[in-house]
Coordinates of C-alpha atoms in Angstrom, one line a residue:
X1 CA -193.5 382.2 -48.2
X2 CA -194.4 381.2 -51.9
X3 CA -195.9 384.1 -54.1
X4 CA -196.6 383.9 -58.0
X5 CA -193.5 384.8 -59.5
X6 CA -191.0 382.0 -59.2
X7 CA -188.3 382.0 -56.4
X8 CA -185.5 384.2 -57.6
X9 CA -181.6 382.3 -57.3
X10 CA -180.2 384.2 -55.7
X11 CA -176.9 382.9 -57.2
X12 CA -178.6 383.5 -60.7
X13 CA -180.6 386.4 -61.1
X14 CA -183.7 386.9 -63.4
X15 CA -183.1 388.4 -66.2
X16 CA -184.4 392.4 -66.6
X17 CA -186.5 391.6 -69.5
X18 CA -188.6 388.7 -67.6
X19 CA -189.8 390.6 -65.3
X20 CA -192.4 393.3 -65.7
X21 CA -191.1 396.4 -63.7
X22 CA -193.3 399.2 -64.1
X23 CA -191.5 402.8 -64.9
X24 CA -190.5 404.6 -62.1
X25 CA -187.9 406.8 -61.0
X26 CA -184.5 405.4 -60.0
X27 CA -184.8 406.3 -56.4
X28 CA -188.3 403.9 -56.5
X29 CA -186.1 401.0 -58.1
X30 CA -183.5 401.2 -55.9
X31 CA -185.8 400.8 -53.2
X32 CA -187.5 398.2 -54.5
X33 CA -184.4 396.3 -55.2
X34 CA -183.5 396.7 -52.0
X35 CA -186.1 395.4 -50.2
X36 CA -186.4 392.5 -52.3
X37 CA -182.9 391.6 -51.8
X38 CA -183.6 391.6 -47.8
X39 CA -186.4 389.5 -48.4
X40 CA -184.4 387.0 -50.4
X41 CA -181.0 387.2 -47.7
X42 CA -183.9 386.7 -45.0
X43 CA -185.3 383.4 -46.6
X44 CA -181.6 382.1 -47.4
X45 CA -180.6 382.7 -44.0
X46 CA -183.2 380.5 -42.2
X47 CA -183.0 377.9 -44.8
X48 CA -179.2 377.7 -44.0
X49 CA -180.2 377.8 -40.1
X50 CA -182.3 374.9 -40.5
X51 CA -179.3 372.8 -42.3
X52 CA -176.2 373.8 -40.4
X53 CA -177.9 373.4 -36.9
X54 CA -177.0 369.5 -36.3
X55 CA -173.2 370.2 -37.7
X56 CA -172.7 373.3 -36.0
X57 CA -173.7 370.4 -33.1
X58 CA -171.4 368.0 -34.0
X59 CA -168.6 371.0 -34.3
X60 CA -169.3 372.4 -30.9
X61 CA -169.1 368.8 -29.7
X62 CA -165.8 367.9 -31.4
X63 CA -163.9 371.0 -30.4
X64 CA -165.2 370.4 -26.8
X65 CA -163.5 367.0 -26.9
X66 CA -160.5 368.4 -29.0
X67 CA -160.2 371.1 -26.3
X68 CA -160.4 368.2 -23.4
X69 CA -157.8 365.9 -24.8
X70 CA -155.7 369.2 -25.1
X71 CA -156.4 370.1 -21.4
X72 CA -156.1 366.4 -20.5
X73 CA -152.7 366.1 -22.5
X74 CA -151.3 369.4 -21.0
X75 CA -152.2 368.2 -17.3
X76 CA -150.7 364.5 -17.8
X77 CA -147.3 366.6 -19.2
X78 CA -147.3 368.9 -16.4
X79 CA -148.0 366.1 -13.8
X80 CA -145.7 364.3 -15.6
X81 CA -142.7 367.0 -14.8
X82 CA -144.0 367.6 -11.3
X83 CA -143.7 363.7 -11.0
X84 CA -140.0 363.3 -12.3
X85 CA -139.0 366.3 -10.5
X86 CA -140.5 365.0 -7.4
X87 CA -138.7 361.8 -8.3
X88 CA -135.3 363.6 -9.2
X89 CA -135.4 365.3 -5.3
X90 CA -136.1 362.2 -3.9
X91 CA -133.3 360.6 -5.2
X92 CA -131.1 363.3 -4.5
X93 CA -132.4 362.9 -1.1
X94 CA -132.2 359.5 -0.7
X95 CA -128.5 360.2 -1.9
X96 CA -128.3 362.6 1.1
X97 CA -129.7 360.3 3.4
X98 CA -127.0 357.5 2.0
X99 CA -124.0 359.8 2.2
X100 CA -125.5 360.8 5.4
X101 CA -125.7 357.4 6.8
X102 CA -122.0 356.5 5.6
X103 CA -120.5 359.0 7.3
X104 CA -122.6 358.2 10.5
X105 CA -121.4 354.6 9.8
X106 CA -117.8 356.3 9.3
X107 CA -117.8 357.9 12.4
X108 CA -118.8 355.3 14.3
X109 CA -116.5 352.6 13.5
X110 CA -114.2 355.5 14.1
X111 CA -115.3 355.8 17.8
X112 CA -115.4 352.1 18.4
X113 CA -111.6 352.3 17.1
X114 CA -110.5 355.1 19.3
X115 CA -112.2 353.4 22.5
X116 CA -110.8 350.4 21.9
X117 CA -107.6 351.9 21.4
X118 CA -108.0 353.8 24.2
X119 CA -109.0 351.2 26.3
X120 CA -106.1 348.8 25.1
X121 CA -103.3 351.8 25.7
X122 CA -105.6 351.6 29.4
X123 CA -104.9 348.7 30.0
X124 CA -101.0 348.2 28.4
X125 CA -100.2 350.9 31.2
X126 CA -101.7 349.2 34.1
X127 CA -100.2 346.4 33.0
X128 CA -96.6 347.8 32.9
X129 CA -97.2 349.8 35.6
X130 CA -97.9 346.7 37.9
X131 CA -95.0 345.0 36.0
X132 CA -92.7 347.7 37.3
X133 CA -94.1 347.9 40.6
X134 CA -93.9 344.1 41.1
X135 CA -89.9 344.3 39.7
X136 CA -89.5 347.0 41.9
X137 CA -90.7 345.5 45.3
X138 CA -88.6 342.4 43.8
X139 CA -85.7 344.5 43.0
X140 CA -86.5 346.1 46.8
X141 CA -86.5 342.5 48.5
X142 CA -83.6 341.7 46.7
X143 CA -81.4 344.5 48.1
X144 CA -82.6 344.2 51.5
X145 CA -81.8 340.5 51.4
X146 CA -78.4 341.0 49.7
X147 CA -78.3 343.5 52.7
X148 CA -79.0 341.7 55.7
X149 CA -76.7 338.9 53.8
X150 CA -73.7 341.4 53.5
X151 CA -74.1 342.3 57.1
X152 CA -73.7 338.8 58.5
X153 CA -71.3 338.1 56.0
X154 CA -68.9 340.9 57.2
X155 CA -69.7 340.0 60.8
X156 CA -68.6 336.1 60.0
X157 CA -65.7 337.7 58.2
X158 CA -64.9 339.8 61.0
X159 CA -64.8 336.4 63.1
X160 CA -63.0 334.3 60.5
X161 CA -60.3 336.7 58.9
X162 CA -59.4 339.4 61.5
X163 CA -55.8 337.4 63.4
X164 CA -54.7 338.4 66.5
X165 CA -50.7 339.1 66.9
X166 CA -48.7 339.5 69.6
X167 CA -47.1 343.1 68.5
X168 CA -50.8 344.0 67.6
X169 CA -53.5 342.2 69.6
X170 CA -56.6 342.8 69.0
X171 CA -58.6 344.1 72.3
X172 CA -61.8 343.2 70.5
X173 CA -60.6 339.5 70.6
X174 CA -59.2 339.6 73.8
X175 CA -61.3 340.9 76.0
X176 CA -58.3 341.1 79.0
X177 CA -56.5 343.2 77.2
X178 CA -59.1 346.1 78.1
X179 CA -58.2 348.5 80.3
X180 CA -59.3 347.3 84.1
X181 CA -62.1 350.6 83.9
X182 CA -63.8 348.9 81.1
X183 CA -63.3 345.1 81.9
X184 CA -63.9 345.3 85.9
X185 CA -62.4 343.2 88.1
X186 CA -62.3 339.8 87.5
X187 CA -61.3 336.4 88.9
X188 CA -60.0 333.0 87.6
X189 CA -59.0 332.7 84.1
X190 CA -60.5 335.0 81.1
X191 CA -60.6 332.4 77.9
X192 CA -60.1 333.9 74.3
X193 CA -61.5 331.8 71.0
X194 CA -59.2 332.5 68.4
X195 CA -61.0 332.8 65.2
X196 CA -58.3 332.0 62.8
X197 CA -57.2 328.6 61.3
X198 CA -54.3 328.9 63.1
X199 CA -53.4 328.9 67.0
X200 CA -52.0 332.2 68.1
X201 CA -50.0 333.2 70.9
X202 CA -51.7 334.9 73.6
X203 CA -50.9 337.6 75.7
X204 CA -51.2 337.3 79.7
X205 CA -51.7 340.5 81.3
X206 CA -50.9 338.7 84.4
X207 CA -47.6 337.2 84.1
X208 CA -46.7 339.9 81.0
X209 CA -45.4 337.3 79.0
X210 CA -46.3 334.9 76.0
X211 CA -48.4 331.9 76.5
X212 CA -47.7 329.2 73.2
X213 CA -50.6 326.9 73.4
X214 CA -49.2 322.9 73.2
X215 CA -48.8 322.1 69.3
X216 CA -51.2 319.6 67.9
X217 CA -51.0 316.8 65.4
X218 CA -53.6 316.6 62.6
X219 CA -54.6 314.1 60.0
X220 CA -56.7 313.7 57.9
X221 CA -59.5 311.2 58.1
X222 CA -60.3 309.6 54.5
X223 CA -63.7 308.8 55.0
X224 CA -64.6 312.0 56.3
X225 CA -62.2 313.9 53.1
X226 CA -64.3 311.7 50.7
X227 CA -67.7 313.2 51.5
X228 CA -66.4 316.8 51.9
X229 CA -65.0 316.5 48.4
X230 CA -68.2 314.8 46.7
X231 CA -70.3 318.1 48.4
X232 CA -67.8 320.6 47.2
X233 CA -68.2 319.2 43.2
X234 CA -71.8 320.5 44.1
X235 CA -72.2 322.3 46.7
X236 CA -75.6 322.9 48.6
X237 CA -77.8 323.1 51.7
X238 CA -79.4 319.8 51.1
X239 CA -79.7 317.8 54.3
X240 CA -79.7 314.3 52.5
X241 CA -76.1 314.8 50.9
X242 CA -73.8 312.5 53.2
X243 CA -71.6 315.9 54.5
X244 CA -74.2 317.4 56.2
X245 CA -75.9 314.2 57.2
X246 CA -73.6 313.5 59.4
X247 CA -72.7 317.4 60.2
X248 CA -76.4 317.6 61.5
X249 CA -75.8 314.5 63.5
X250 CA -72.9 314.8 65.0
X251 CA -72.3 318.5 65.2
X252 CA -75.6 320.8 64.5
X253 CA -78.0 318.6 66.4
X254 CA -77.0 318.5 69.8
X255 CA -75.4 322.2 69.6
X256 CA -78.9 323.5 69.1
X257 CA -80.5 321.0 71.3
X258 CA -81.9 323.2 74.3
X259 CA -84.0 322.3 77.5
X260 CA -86.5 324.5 75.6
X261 CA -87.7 322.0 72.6
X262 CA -90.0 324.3 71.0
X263 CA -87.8 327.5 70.8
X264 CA -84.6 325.2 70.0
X265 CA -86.4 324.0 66.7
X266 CA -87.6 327.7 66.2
X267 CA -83.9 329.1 66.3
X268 CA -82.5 325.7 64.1
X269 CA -84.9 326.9 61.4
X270 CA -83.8 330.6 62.1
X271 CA -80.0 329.4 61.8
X272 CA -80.8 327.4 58.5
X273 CA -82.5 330.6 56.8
X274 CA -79.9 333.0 57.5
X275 CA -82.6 334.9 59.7
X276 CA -81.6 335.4 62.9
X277 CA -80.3 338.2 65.0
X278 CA -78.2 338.6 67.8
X279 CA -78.1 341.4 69.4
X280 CA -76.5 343.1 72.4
X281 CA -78.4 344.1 75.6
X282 CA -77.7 347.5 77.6
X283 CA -77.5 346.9 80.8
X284 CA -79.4 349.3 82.5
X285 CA -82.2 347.6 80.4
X286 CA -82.0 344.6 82.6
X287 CA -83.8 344.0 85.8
X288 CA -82.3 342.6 88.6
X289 CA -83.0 339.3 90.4
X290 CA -81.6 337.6 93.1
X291 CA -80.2 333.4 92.6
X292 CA -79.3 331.8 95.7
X293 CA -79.3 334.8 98.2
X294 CA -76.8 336.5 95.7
X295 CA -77.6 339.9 94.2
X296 CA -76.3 339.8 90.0
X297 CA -76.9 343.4 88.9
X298 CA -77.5 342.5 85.4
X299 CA -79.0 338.6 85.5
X300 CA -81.9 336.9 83.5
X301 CA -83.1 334.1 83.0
X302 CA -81.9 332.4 79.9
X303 CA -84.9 331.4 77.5
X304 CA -83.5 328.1 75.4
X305 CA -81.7 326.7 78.8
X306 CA -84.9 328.0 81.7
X307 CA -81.2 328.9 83.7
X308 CA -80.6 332.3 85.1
X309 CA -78.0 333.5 84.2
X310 CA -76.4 336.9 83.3
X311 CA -77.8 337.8 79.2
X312 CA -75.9 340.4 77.8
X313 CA -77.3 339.2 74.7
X314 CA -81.1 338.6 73.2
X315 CA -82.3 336.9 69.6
X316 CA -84.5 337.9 67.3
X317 CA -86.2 335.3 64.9
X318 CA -87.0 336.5 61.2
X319 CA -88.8 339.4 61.1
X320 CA -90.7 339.1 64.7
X321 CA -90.7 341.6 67.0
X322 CA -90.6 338.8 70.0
X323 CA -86.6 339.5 71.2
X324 CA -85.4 336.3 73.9
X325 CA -82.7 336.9 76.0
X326 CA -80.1 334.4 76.0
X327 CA -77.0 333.3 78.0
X328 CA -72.9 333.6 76.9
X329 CA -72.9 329.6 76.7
X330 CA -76.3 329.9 74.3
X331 CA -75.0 332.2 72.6
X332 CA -71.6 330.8 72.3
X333 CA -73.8 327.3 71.0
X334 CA -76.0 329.6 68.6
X335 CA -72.4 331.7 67.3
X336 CA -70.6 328.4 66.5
X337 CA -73.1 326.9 64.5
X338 CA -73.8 330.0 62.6
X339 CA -70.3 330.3 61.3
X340 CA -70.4 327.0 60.3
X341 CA -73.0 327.6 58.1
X342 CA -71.8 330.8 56.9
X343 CA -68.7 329.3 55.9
X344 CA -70.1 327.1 53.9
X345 CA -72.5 329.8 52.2
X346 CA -69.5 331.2 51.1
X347 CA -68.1 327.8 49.2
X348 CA -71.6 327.2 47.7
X349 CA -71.2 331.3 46.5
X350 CA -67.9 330.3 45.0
X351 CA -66.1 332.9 47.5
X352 CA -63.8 331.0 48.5
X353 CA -61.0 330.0 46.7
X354 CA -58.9 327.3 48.1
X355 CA -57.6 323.7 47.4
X356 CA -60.0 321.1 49.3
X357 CA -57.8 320.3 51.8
X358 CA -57.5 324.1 53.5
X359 CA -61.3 324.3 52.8
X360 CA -62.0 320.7 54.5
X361 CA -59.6 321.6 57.9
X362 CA -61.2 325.2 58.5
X363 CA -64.5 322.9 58.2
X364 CA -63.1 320.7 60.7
X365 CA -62.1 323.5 63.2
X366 CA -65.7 325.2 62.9
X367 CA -67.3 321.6 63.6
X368 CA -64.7 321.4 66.9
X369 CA -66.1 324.9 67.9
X370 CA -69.7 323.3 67.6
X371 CA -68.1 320.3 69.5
X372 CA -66.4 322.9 72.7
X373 CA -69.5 324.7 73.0
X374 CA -72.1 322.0 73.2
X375 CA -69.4 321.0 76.1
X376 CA -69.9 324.0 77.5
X377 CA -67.1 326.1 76.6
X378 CA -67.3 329.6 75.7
X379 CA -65.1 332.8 75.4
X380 CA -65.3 334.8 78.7
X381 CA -67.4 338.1 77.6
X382 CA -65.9 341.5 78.7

């Protein structure tokens, strides 16, 4: 509000004498002063309020947005470490998970290893296992070959190396020398095969003295000397070679040739193995028949000739069970050809050591045993 006096400055006072004060006591001046002043501050105060109002404004505005782009800048720092620290675990995790996955990778390859080392060692041990057991049931085989071979081979050698001597006969080989108890009566004359490459005397129980069988001459045939020799430079079993050719032909053949075709080429191939068995019969174990009105206490009837006869003795062929009773002359047929054989087993093994000549008139003797017994001749049995 304007009044007559002119505004007072309030940065410049009036001066005292300017303006009429009337007298009054100090107390009333003061007062006065005093209220004018409060008038004056009053006035200043809504003139300033009426300029600063669009600043103040503007301030309040600018430290809103100054106190925003603080708050902004403080979140984007502390989303900034919640980010790399969430970053920082992850990688460590993903480390985990990496390490984690080796090891499961480790430990896998690992296993595979082990199983297939496992299964490998398996298998190695099955494998030598059914090595051993195969050399084993070779091994086996073996023996018992080597032993059914050692047996006929000491039963040959029985036939071919034990001699007979007058001061020491051998009752085995001469069946009349046993006592009459065991031999039983007999009549005509007892015949003895001497199995030695030499003739021996023999001793008559009869007449008590020494029969010397008549001396024989012996030559050698060339042709026959020749083809012995060419086998023995290589000896074998071998039909085609021109020594057993004609062995077979002449000698093997038609001492193995029976009435009974089909067992006579079943013992042949017995005989050519090395696989058959004689054996002797008990004669309880045989029944009793009656040929032409005669009683035989101990007869059969002989299977490779269809004639009965008395069988002391019965084959066996390989490993079969089926056992066939055969007569003294079979036998004695069967017996010759088998030491042939066996003899010459024993040159082919290199166990006997002789000049050809010996070696080639013991095989002549065995083939003249073949040649007697196909004829029909035969050691009287006990």
């Amino acid at each position: 509000m304007w009044s007559g006096q002119p505004h007072p400055d309030k940065s410049h006072p009036p001066p005292l004498e300017a303006v009429p004060v009337p007298w009054k006591s100090v107390g009333s001046c003061k007062s006065h002063r005093e209220s004018s002043g409060g008038l004056a501050d009053t006035s200043a105060g809504k003139e300033a309020q009426g300029e600063e109002g669009p600043a103040a404004t503007q301030l309040d505005v600018a430290r809103l947005r100054s106190s925003s782009m603080e708050i902004r800048e403080k979140g984007s720092e502390f989303l900034k470490e919640e980010l790399y620290k969430a970053q920082k675990e992850l990688k460590l995790k993903d480390e985990e998970c990496e390490r984690l996955s080796k090891v499961r990778e480790q430990l896998e390859r690992e296993l595979e290893e082990l199983t297939a080392s496992l299964f490998e060692e398996a298998h190695k041990m099955v494998r030598e296992a059914n090595m051993k057991q195969a050399a084993s049931e070779k091994q086996l085989k073996e023996a018992r070959g080597k032993i059914d071979m050692l047996q006929a081979e000491v039963t040959a050698l029985k036939t071919l190396v034990i001699t007979s001597t007058p001061a020491s006969p051998n009752r085995e080989l001469h069946p009349q020398l046993l006592s009459p108890t065991k031999a039983g009566p007999r009549k005509g004359h007892l015949r003895h095969k001497s199995t030695s490459s030499s003739l021996c005397p023999v001793v008559c129980p009869a007449a008590g003295h020494i029969l010397t069988p008549d001396k024989e001459g012996k030559e050698v045939d060339a042709t026959l000397f020749a083809e012995f020799q060419a086998w023995r430079e290589s000896p074998t079993l071998d039909k085609t070679s021109p020594f057993l050719e004609r062995v077979y032909r002449e000698d093997v053949g038609p001492c193995l040739d029976f009435t009974m075709q089909e067992l006579s080429a079943l013992v042949r191939a017995a005989v050519e193995d090395n696989t058959l068995t004689i054996e002797p019969v008990a004669s309880q174990t045989l029944p009793t028949v009656k040929v032409a009105a005669v009683e035989y206490g101990n007869t059969n009837t002989c299977a490779l000739s269809g004639l009965a006869r008395a069988c002391r003795h019965r084959i066996r062929l390989g490993d079969s069970e089926s056992h066939y009773y055969i007569s003294p002359s079979s036998r004695a047929r069967i017996t010759a050809v088998c030491n042939f054989f066996t003899y010459i087993r024993y040159i082919q093994q290199g166990l006997v050591r002789q000049d050809a000549e010996p070696m080639f008139w013991e095989v002549t003797r065995l083939r003249k045993e073949m040649s007697l017994a196909k004829l029909g001749f035969f050691p009287q049995e006990a």
